[in-house]
mmCIF file of C-alpha atoms in Angstrom:
data_model
loop_
_atom_site.group_PDB
_atom_site.id
_atom_site.type_symbol
_atom_site.label_atom_id
_atom_site.label_comp_id
_atom_site.label_asym_id
_atom_site.label_seq_id
_atom_site.Cartn_x
_atom_site.Cartn_y
_atom_site.Cartn_z
ATOM 1 C CA MET B 281 8.386 -5.422 27.284
ATOM 2 C CA ASN B 282 10.091 -6.078 23.945
ATOM 3 C CA ASP B 283 13.164 -4.138 22.905
ATOM 4 C CA HIS B 284 12.122 -4.122 19.262
ATOM 5 C CA ALA B 285 9.101 -2.022 18.413
ATOM 6 C CA VAL B 286 5.991 -3.514 16.877
ATOM 7 C CA VAL B 287 5.769 -2.394 13.285
ATOM 8 C CA PHE B 288 2.848 -2.746 10.928
ATOM 9 C CA PRO B 289 3.729 -2.553 7.236
ATOM 10 C CA ARG B 290 1.137 -0.940 5.060
ATOM 11 C CA ILE B 291 -0.459 -2.866 2.263
ATOM 12 C CA THR B 292 -0.238 -0.784 -0.878
ATOM 13 C CA ARG B 293 -2.815 -0.121 -3.515
ATOM 14 C CA LYS B 294 -0.581 -1.478 -6.246
ATOM 15 C CA SER B 295 -0.807 -5.055 -5.082
ATOM 16 C CA ARG B 296 -2.825 -4.891 -1.869
ATOM 17 C CA HIS B 297 0.064 -6.746 -0.345
ATOM 18 C CA VAL B 298 2.721 -5.714 2.085
ATOM 19 C CA SER B 299 6.016 -4.235 1.056
ATOM 20 C CA MET B 300 7.745 -6.893 3.084
ATOM 21 C CA ALA B 301 11.089 -5.147 3.473
ATOM 22 C CA MET B 302 9.435 -2.663 5.809
ATOM 23 C CA LEU B 303 8.236 -4.887 8.633
ATOM 24 C CA VAL B 304 11.526 -5.136 10.507
ATOM 25 C CA LEU B 305 12.243 -1.424 10.563
ATOM 26 C CA PRO B 306 12.290 -0.217 14.199
ATOM 27 C CA VAL B 307 9.961 2.671 13.456
ATOM 28 C CA ALA B 308 6.204 3.060 13.298
ATOM 29 C CA ILE B 309 4.872 2.863 9.775
ATOM 30 C CA LEU B 310 1.536 4.565 9.281
ATOM 31 C CA GLY B 311 -0.548 5.354 6.251
ATOM 32 C CA CYS B 312 -2.020 2.939 3.779
ATOM 33 C CA ARG B 313 -0.921 4.609 0.608
ATOM 34 C CA PRO B 314 -2.185 3.439 -2.749
ATOM 35 C CA GLU B 315 0.829 3.498 -5.026
ATOM 36 C CA ASN B 316 -1.316 2.628 -7.965
ATOM 37 C CA ARG B 317 -4.982 2.785 -8.858
ATOM 38 C CA SER B 318 -7.087 0.996 -11.378
ATOM 39 C CA THR B 319 -9.060 2.896 -13.984
ATOM 40 C CA SER B 320 -12.468 1.992 -12.585
ATOM 41 C CA ASN B 321 -14.089 1.935 -9.179
ATOM 42 C CA ALA B 322 -15.061 -1.689 -9.574
ATOM 43 C CA GLU B 323 -11.400 -2.632 -9.717
ATOM 44 C CA THR B 324 -10.799 -1.277 -6.222
ATOM 45 C CA LYS B 325 -12.389 -4.468 -4.919
ATOM 46 C CA SER B 326 -10.096 -6.754 -6.882
ATOM 47 C CA ALA B 327 -6.415 -7.183 -6.148
ATOM 48 C CA SER B 328 -5.900 -9.093 -9.369
ATOM 49 C CA ALA B 329 -7.482 -6.315 -11.412
ATOM 50 C CA THR B 330 -5.245 -3.632 -9.943
ATOM 51 C CA ASP B 331 -2.212 -5.880 -10.273
ATOM 52 C CA GLU B 332 -2.993 -6.485 -13.930
ATOM 53 C CA LEU B 333 -3.345 -2.796 -14.697
ATOM 54 C CA ALA B 334 -0.324 -1.747 -12.654
ATOM 55 C CA ASP B 335 2.043 -4.310 -14.137
ATOM 56 C CA ARG B 336 0.904 -4.499 -17.752
ATOM 57 C CA ARG B 337 3.695 -4.233 -20.302
ATOM 58 C CA THR B 338 3.896 -4.955 -24.027
ATOM 59 C CA GLY B 339 7.569 -5.786 -24.384
ATOM 60 C CA ARG B 340 8.085 -2.922 -26.808
ATOM 61 C CA ASP B 341 11.488 -3.052 -28.518
ATOM 62 C CA GLY B 342 11.882 0.705 -28.936
ATOM 63 C CA THR B 343 11.789 0.693 -32.724
ATOM 64 C CA ASP B 344 8.427 2.451 -32.967
ATOM 65 C CA SER B 345 8.750 6.150 -32.082
ATOM 66 C CA THR B 346 5.028 6.933 -31.851
ATOM 67 C CA VAL B 347 2.446 5.849 -29.314
ATOM 68 C CA THR B 348 -1.147 7.062 -29.554
ATOM 69 C CA ILE B 349 -2.724 7.232 -26.124
ATOM 70 C CA SER B 350 -6.169 5.703 -26.087
ATOM 71 C CA PRO B 351 -8.316 4.397 -23.242
ATOM 72 C CA HIS B 352 -8.822 1.266 -25.313
ATOM 73 C CA VAL B 353 -5.135 0.277 -25.441
ATOM 74 C CA PRO B 354 -3.807 0.579 -21.868
ATOM 75 C CA GLU B 355 -0.949 -1.778 -22.695
ATOM 76 C CA GLU B 356 0.593 0.948 -24.832
ATOM 77 C CA TRP B 357 0.429 4.054 -22.655
ATOM 78 C CA GLU B 358 2.680 2.756 -19.891
ATOM 79 C CA HIS B 359 5.600 2.913 -22.295
ATOM 80 C CA ALA B 360 5.364 6.681 -22.574
ATOM 81 C CA MET B 361 6.842 8.835 -19.813
ATOM 82 C CA PRO B 362 6.168 12.437 -20.820
ATOM 83 C CA HIS B 363 7.884 15.636 -19.759
ATOM 84 C CA ASP B 364 7.114 17.272 -16.412
ATOM 85 C CA SER B 365 4.729 19.774 -18.046
ATOM 86 C CA PHE B 366 1.683 18.864 -20.060
ATOM 87 C CA THR B 367 0.780 20.117 -23.487
ATOM 88 C CA PRO B 368 -2.273 22.383 -22.983
ATOM 89 C CA SER B 369 -5.527 20.559 -23.596
ATOM 90 C CA THR B 370 -6.594 23.152 -26.161
ATOM 91 C CA THR B 371 -3.979 21.934 -28.642
ATOM 92 C CA ASN B 372 -3.198 18.595 -30.208
ATOM 93 C CA THR B 373 0.582 18.913 -30.084
ATOM 94 C CA PRO B 374 2.210 15.570 -29.305
ATOM 95 C CA ILE B 375 4.042 15.091 -26.011
ATOM 96 C CA SER B 376 7.550 13.763 -26.521
ATOM 97 C CA ASN B 377 10.159 12.267 -24.198
ATOM 98 C CA GLU B 378 13.158 9.958 -24.653
ATOM 99 C CA GLY B 379 12.315 9.184 -28.274
ATOM 100 C CA VAL B 380 8.667 8.390 -27.531
ATOM 101 C CA THR B 381 5.973 10.663 -28.944
ATOM 102 C CA VAL B 382 2.528 10.559 -27.387
ATOM 103 C CA THR B 383 -0.246 11.917 -29.582
ATOM 104 C CA LEU B 384 -3.272 13.012 -27.596
ATOM 105 C CA PRO B 385 -6.750 12.251 -28.970
ATOM 106 C CA GLU B 386 -8.911 15.143 -30.134
ATOM 107 C CA ALA B 387 -12.224 14.049 -28.594
ATOM 108 C CA ASP B 388 -12.633 15.522 -25.101
ATOM 109 C CA GLU B 389 -13.599 12.247 -23.420
ATOM 110 C CA GLU B 390 -10.697 10.253 -24.836
ATOM 111 C CA ARG B 391 -8.358 13.201 -24.318
ATOM 112 C CA ALA B 392 -9.387 13.421 -20.670
ATOM 113 C CA MET B 393 -8.718 9.723 -20.193
ATOM 114 C CA ALA B 394 -5.333 10.124 -21.844
ATOM 115 C CA PHE B 395 -4.367 12.889 -19.417
ATOM 116 C CA ALA B 396 -5.514 10.730 -16.502
ATOM 117 C CA MET B 397 -3.428 7.819 -17.731
ATOM 118 C CA ILE B 398 -0.355 10.003 -18.101
ATOM 119 C CA ALA B 399 -1.002 11.477 -14.663
ATOM 120 C CA ARG B 400 -1.081 8.006 -13.138
ATOM 121 C CA LEU B 401 2.262 7.254 -14.740
ATOM 122 C CA ARG B 402 3.719 10.392 -13.238
ATOM 123 C CA ALA B 403 2.336 9.547 -9.825
ATOM 124 C CA LYS B 404 3.824 6.079 -10.150
ATOM 125 C CA ALA B 405 7.184 7.693 -10.901
ATOM 126 C CA GLY B 406 6.867 9.958 -7.860
ATOM 127 C CA LYS B 407 6.201 13.100 -9.942
ATOM 128 C CA HIS B 408 3.173 14.105 -7.927
ATOM 129 C CA GLU B 409 3.060 17.803 -8.786
ATOM 130 C CA ALA B 410 3.047 16.924 -12.480
ATOM 131 C CA ALA B 411 0.481 14.211 -11.810
ATOM 132 C CA ILE B 412 -1.831 16.760 -10.211
ATOM 133 C CA GLU B 413 -1.539 18.936 -13.321
ATOM 134 C CA GLY B 414 -2.604 15.957 -15.395
ATOM 135 C CA PHE B 415 -5.610 15.161 -13.241
ATOM 136 C CA ASP B 416 -6.560 18.853 -13.342
ATOM 137 C CA GLU B 417 -6.568 18.622 -17.141
ATOM 138 C CA ALA B 418 -8.579 15.397 -17.123
ATOM 139 C CA ILE B 419 -11.176 16.697 -14.666
ATOM 140 C CA GLY B 420 -11.425 19.993 -16.556
ATOM 141 C CA LEU B 421 -12.273 18.121 -19.730
ATOM 142 C CA MET B 422 -14.641 15.588 -18.204
ATOM 143 C CA GLU B 423 -15.996 15.788 -14.678
ATOM 144 C CA GLY B 424 -17.682 13.006 -12.794
ATOM 145 C CA ASN B 425 -14.981 10.319 -12.675
ATOM 146 C CA PRO B 426 -14.462 9.556 -8.962
ATOM 147 C CA SER B 427 -11.175 7.720 -9.468
ATOM 148 C CA TRP B 428 -9.540 10.865 -10.863
ATOM 149 C CA TYR B 429 -10.385 12.802 -7.723
ATOM 150 C CA SER B 430 -9.109 9.913 -5.604
ATOM 151 C CA ASP B 431 -5.942 9.648 -7.663
ATOM 152 C CA ARG B 432 -5.324 13.375 -7.343
ATOM 153 C CA GLY B 433 -5.980 13.034 -3.632
ATOM 154 C CA ASP B 434 -3.293 10.359 -3.469
ATOM 155 C CA SER B 435 -0.772 12.763 -4.981
ATOM 156 C CA TRP B 436 -1.795 15.524 -2.593
ATOM 157 C CA PHE B 437 -1.286 13.059 0.252
ATOM 158 C CA GLU B 438 2.202 12.162 -0.960
ATOM 159 C CA LEU B 439 3.053 15.881 -1.089
ATOM 160 C CA GLY B 440 1.925 16.289 2.520
ATOM 161 C CA GLU B 441 -1.158 18.298 1.565
ATOM 162 C CA HIS B 442 -3.530 16.198 3.612
ATOM 163 C CA GLN B 443 -6.421 18.667 3.734
ATOM 164 C CA LYS B 444 -6.392 18.897 -0.062
ATOM 165 C CA ALA B 445 -6.257 15.107 -0.214
ATOM 166 C CA ILE B 446 -9.297 14.900 2.061
ATOM 167 C CA ALA B 447 -11.145 17.391 -0.142
ATOM 168 C CA ASP B 448 -10.521 15.255 -3.228
ATOM 169 C CA TYR B 449 -11.412 12.015 -1.460
ATOM 170 C CA SER B 450 -14.628 13.679 -0.292
ATOM 171 C CA ARG B 451 -15.448 14.664 -3.876
ATOM 172 C CA ALA B 452 -14.889 11.064 -4.966
ATOM 173 C CA ILE B 453 -17.123 9.804 -2.157
ATOM 174 C CA GLY B 454 -19.808 12.268 -3.191
ATOM 175 C CA ILE B 455 -19.824 10.734 -6.666
ATOM 176 C CA ALA B 456 -19.368 7.093 -5.598
ATOM 177 C CA PRO B 457 -20.497 6.794 -1.959
ATOM 178 C CA ASP B 458 -20.315 2.991 -1.958
ATOM 179 C CA ASP B 459 -16.594 2.645 -2.701
ATOM 180 C CA PRO B 460 -14.997 1.417 0.555
ATOM 181 C CA PHE B 461 -11.425 2.090 -0.507
ATOM 182 C CA THR B 462 -11.937 5.833 -0.790
ATOM 183 C CA TYR B 463 -13.205 5.916 2.788
ATOM 184 C CA CYS B 464 -10.064 4.031 3.761
ATOM 185 C CA LEU B 465 -7.898 6.617 2.006
ATOM 186 C CA ARG B 466 -9.673 9.553 3.595
ATOM 187 C CA GLY B 467 -9.468 7.832 6.959
ATOM 188 C CA ASP B 468 -5.694 7.548 6.606
ATOM 189 C CA ALA B 469 -5.470 11.257 5.847
ATOM 190 C CA TRP B 470 -7.521 12.063 8.942
ATOM 191 C CA LEU B 471 -5.243 9.767 10.945
ATOM 192 C CA VAL B 472 -2.116 11.632 9.863
ATOM 193 C CA LEU B 473 -3.778 14.872 10.953
ATOM 194 C CA GLY B 474 -4.504 13.399 14.371
ATOM 195 C CA GLU B 475 -8.255 13.318 13.790
ATOM 196 C CA ASN B 476 -8.677 9.797 15.134
ATOM 197 C CA ASP B 477 -12.449 9.957 15.554
ATOM 198 C CA LYS B 478 -12.951 10.986 11.932
ATOM 199 C CA ALA B 479 -10.417 8.383 10.815
ATOM 200 C CA LEU B 480 -12.261 5.661 12.690
ATOM 201 C CA GLN B 481 -15.592 6.789 11.274
ATOM 202 C CA ASP B 482 -14.268 6.443 7.711
ATOM 203 C CA HIS B 483 -12.614 3.075 8.350
ATOM 204 C CA ASN B 484 -15.766 1.804 10.035
ATOM 205 C CA ARG B 485 -17.721 2.820 6.949
ATOM 206 C CA ALA B 486 -15.271 0.930 4.739
ATOM 207 C CA VAL B 487 -15.795 -2.204 6.837
ATOM 208 C CA GLU B 488 -19.576 -1.740 6.655
ATOM 209 C CA LEU B 489 -19.427 -1.526 2.874
ATOM 210 C CA ALA B 490 -17.094 -4.519 2.500
ATOM 211 C CA PRO B 491 -17.586 -6.743 5.566
ATOM 212 C CA ASP B 492 -16.021 -9.760 3.867
ATOM 213 C CA ASP B 493 -12.867 -7.998 2.684
ATOM 214 C CA ALA B 494 -9.862 -8.652 4.939
ATOM 215 C CA TYR B 495 -8.069 -5.526 3.785
ATOM 216 C CA TYR B 496 -10.440 -3.142 5.537
ATOM 217 C CA TYR B 497 -10.130 -4.846 8.913
ATOM 218 C CA TYR B 498 -6.366 -4.765 8.523
ATOM 219 C CA SER B 499 -6.466 -1.084 7.596
ATOM 220 C CA ARG B 500 -8.728 -0.165 10.502
ATOM 221 C CA SER B 501 -6.269 -1.766 12.908
ATOM 222 C CA PHE B 502 -3.939 1.177 12.316
ATOM 223 C CA VAL B 503 -6.508 3.564 13.705
ATOM 224 C CA TYR B 504 -6.876 1.362 16.762
ATOM 225 C CA GLU B 505 -3.083 1.275 17.041
ATOM 226 C CA ASP B 506 -2.997 5.052 17.224
ATOM 227 C CA MET B 507 -5.793 4.958 19.806
ATOM 228 C CA ARG B 508 -3.928 2.264 21.797
ATOM 229 C CA GLU B 509 -6.901 -0.084 21.560
ATOM 230 C CA ASP B 510 -4.890 -3.322 21.816
ATOM 231 C CA GLY B 511 -7.871 -5.650 21.974
ATOM 232 C CA ARG B 512 -9.461 -4.130 18.884
ATOM 233 C CA ILE B 513 -6.185 -4.255 16.969
ATOM 234 C CA LEU B 514 -5.950 -7.957 17.692
ATOM 235 C CA SER B 515 -9.607 -8.507 16.809
ATOM 236 C CA ASP B 516 -9.251 -6.830 13.399
ATOM 237 C CA LEU B 517 -6.025 -8.631 12.538
ATOM 238 C CA ASN B 518 -7.551 -11.962 13.521
ATOM 239 C CA ARG B 519 -10.591 -11.187 11.369
ATOM 240 C CA ALA B 520 -8.355 -10.410 8.386
ATOM 241 C CA VAL B 521 -6.654 -13.788 8.759
ATOM 242 C CA GLU B 522 -10.020 -15.551 9.148
ATOM 243 C CA LEU B 523 -11.203 -14.032 5.877
ATOM 244 C CA GLU B 524 -7.981 -14.726 3.975
ATOM 245 C CA PRO B 525 -6.220 -17.594 5.767
ATOM 246 C CA ASP B 526 -3.927 -18.310 2.836
ATOM 247 C CA ASP B 527 -2.603 -14.770 2.572
ATOM 248 C CA PRO B 528 0.934 -14.849 4.000
ATOM 249 C CA GLU B 529 1.085 -11.100 4.533
ATOM 250 C CA TYR B 530 -1.917 -10.974 6.846
ATOM 251 C CA ARG B 531 -0.525 -13.956 8.739
ATOM 252 C CA ASP B 532 2.797 -12.180 9.066
ATOM 253 C CA VAL B 533 1.310 -8.940 10.355
ATOM 254 C CA LEU B 534 -0.706 -10.803 12.985
ATOM 255 C CA ALA B 535 2.324 -12.842 14.012
ATOM 256 C CA ASN B 536 4.449 -9.728 14.251
ATOM 257 C CA TYR B 537 1.900 -8.042 16.487
ATOM 258 C CA LEU B 538 1.588 -11.092 18.735
ATOM 259 C CA ALA B 539 5.373 -11.269 19.074
ATOM 260 C CA SER B 540 6.120 -7.560 19.412
ATOM 261 C CA SER B 541 3.124 -5.824 20.956
ATOM 262 C CA PRO B 542 3.985 -3.415 23.776
ATOM 263 C CA SER B 543 1.018 -4.854 25.696
ATOM 264 C CA ASP B 544 1.813 -7.821 27.937
ATOM 265 C CA SER B 545 -1.793 -8.973 27.686
ATOM 266 C CA VAL B 546 -1.575 -9.237 23.891
ATOM 267 C CA ARG B 547 1.811 -10.831 23.332
ATOM 268 C CA ASP B 548 1.608 -14.542 22.658
ATOM 269 C CA GLY B 549 4.812 -16.107 21.412
ATOM 270 C CA GLU B 550 3.347 -19.525 20.633
ATOM 271 C CA ALA B 551 0.532 -18.064 18.538
ATOM 272 C CA ALA B 552 3.044 -15.792 16.798
ATOM 273 C CA VAL B 553 5.191 -18.801 15.905
ATOM 274 C CA ALA B 554 2.169 -20.682 14.570
ATOM 275 C CA HIS B 555 1.048 -17.852 12.274
ATOM 276 C CA ALA B 556 4.593 -17.024 11.148
ATOM 277 C CA LYS B 557 5.253 -20.673 10.245
ATOM 278 C CA ILE B 558 2.179 -20.691 8.030
ATOM 279 C CA ALA B 559 3.350 -17.473 6.327
ATOM 280 C CA CYS B 560 6.759 -19.071 5.728
ATOM 281 C CA GLU B 561 5.194 -22.247 4.351
ATOM 282 C CA LEU B 562 2.921 -20.269 2.034
ATOM 283 C CA THR B 563 6.008 -18.557 0.580
ATOM 284 C CA ASP B 564 8.175 -21.708 0.450
ATOM 285 C CA TRP B 565 10.494 -20.342 3.162
ATOM 286 C CA GLU B 566 11.914 -17.869 0.669
ATOM 287 C CA ASP B 567 10.723 -14.580 2.179
ATOM 288 C CA PRO B 568 13.230 -13.160 4.674
ATOM 289 C CA LEU B 569 10.639 -10.992 6.359
ATOM 290 C CA HIS B 570 8.348 -13.876 7.244
ATOM 291 C CA ILE B 571 11.335 -15.782 8.593
ATOM 292 C CA SER B 572 12.400 -12.786 10.681
ATOM 293 C CA THR B 573 8.888 -12.628 12.119
ATOM 294 C CA LEU B 574 9.181 -16.291 13.035
ATOM 295 C CA ALA B 575 12.434 -15.420 14.799
ATOM 296 C CA LYS B 576 10.583 -12.784 16.827
ATOM 297 C CA GLY B 577 7.997 -15.372 17.782
ATOM 298 C CA TYR B 578 10.644 -17.792 19.001
ATOM 299 C CA ALA B 579 12.289 -14.999 20.985
ATOM 300 C CA GLU B 580 9.004 -14.197 22.676
ATOM 301 C CA THR B 581 8.663 -17.852 23.733
ATOM 302 C CA GLY B 582 12.186 -17.736 25.147
ATOM 303 C CA ASP B 583 13.676 -20.037 22.501
ATOM 304 C CA PHE B 584 16.571 -17.746 21.619
ATOM 305 C CA GLN B 585 18.601 -20.479 19.957
ATOM 306 C CA ARG B 586 15.962 -20.882 17.265
ATOM 307 C CA ALA B 587 15.420 -17.134 17.144
ATOM 308 C CA VAL B 588 19.101 -16.563 16.356
ATOM 309 C CA GLN B 589 19.107 -19.300 13.728
ATOM 310 C CA LYS B 590 16.009 -17.966 11.982
ATOM 311 C CA ILE B 591 17.186 -14.371 11.887
ATOM 312 C CA ARG B 592 20.448 -15.608 10.364
ATOM 313 C CA ASP B 593 18.474 -17.635 7.830
ATOM 314 C CA ALA B 594 16.479 -14.514 6.985
ATOM 315 C CA MET B 595 19.626 -12.435 6.512
ATOM 316 C CA LYS B 596 21.007 -14.981 4.047
ATOM 317 C CA LEU B 597 17.944 -14.405 1.872
ATOM 318 C CA LEU B 598 18.285 -10.621 1.753
ATOM 319 C CA PRO B 599 19.115 -9.348 -1.736
ATOM 320 C CA ASP B 600 22.504 -7.764 -2.369
ATOM 321 C CA HIS B 601 20.950 -4.324 -2.846
ATOM 322 C CA THR B 602 19.176 -4.321 0.534
ATOM 323 C CA ASP B 603 18.872 -0.836 1.994
ATOM 324 C CA ALA B 604 21.389 -0.155 4.756
ATOM 325 C CA GLU B 605 18.671 0.794 7.242
ATOM 326 C CA ILE B 606 16.828 -2.463 6.662
ATOM 327 C CA LEU B 607 20.026 -4.469 6.993
ATOM 328 C CA GLU B 608 20.809 -2.647 10.231
ATOM 329 C CA SER B 609 17.386 -3.591 11.613
ATOM 330 C CA TYR B 610 18.102 -7.288 10.997
ATOM 331 C CA GLN B 611 21.482 -6.921 12.655
ATOM 332 C CA LEU B 612 19.798 -5.266 15.637
ATOM 333 C CA LEU B 613 17.406 -8.202 16.003
ATOM 334 C CA LEU B 614 20.305 -10.640 15.791
ATOM 335 C CA LYS B 615 22.171 -8.783 18.541
ATOM 336 C CA LEU B 616 19.071 -8.735 20.757
ATOM 337 C CA PHE B 617 18.395 -12.438 20.335
ATOM 338 C CA GLU B 618 22.044 -13.361 20.891
ATOM 339 C CA SER B 619 21.730 -11.455 24.183
ATOM 340 C CA ASN B 620 18.582 -13.456 25.072
ATOM 341 C CA ARG B 621 16.407 -10.369 24.800
ATOM 342 C CA PRO B 622 13.049 -10.590 22.950
#
């Protein structure tokens, strides 16, 4: 039995890739939370589309004090971070903050989209109560957009209001029943509430709708983790790697599970080393988390000399601003491996 707990990082909506600093934390990480959403349902199937929307910037120099929010110029609205309270939708008073004035359109449809865009910005900044107000405004002006219900559900989830999140995800599913990601989101909410059967039903539906998308197998593995279905966890993680063999994050998660699983029948140090090496090669040996996973693999094989060396290599790559808890987790691994304990 390993002394360090198996940890699955969650792939986020913003990039559909793992927040790699999280994998070594000696705590269970649950919940696939979408930190960012695209403006259309079709974009939920495309990592590049969500990345493009989430990261778009115009390089504004700050000399222009007015930005008109329009659904046709998304590169402009990200530069406006409004106050915590919205201007009522019945007026056309500009919203101002930090020298930036946002003029809302007068037409209901464009105005609704503007509120939704602002709400997404607030959610991205962690202002979820204000984000919910924005989505309320958008939905009040123009119903029928499933992504707005899903986005509002995301904010409810972040506030710990999981039943309200489920209600919004269900509304989105009612409008767009073929969007697998919304089932995934609702499944995560059910999982947090301990409703494993309902969570599995939603994640199964996501896999049915997108059988060739690695993300949904990966996501379903968290339900199986909670149900202690070790064989099914391994099966889903292997399937994710089969579908996206050049994705270093999926390789890393599989390697971490093979090296750190609490089940003796699942742990396989040699296979963990093989997958972790590929993850390291795919990232040019520059990602400390992949290297730390390789160290875990070596430890599981009993090669503690290499395990110690690799965890030290990983620590050298940590940025100066690394969170103290994350740094402590690396130090814990180093101490374990120096003591010849996997």
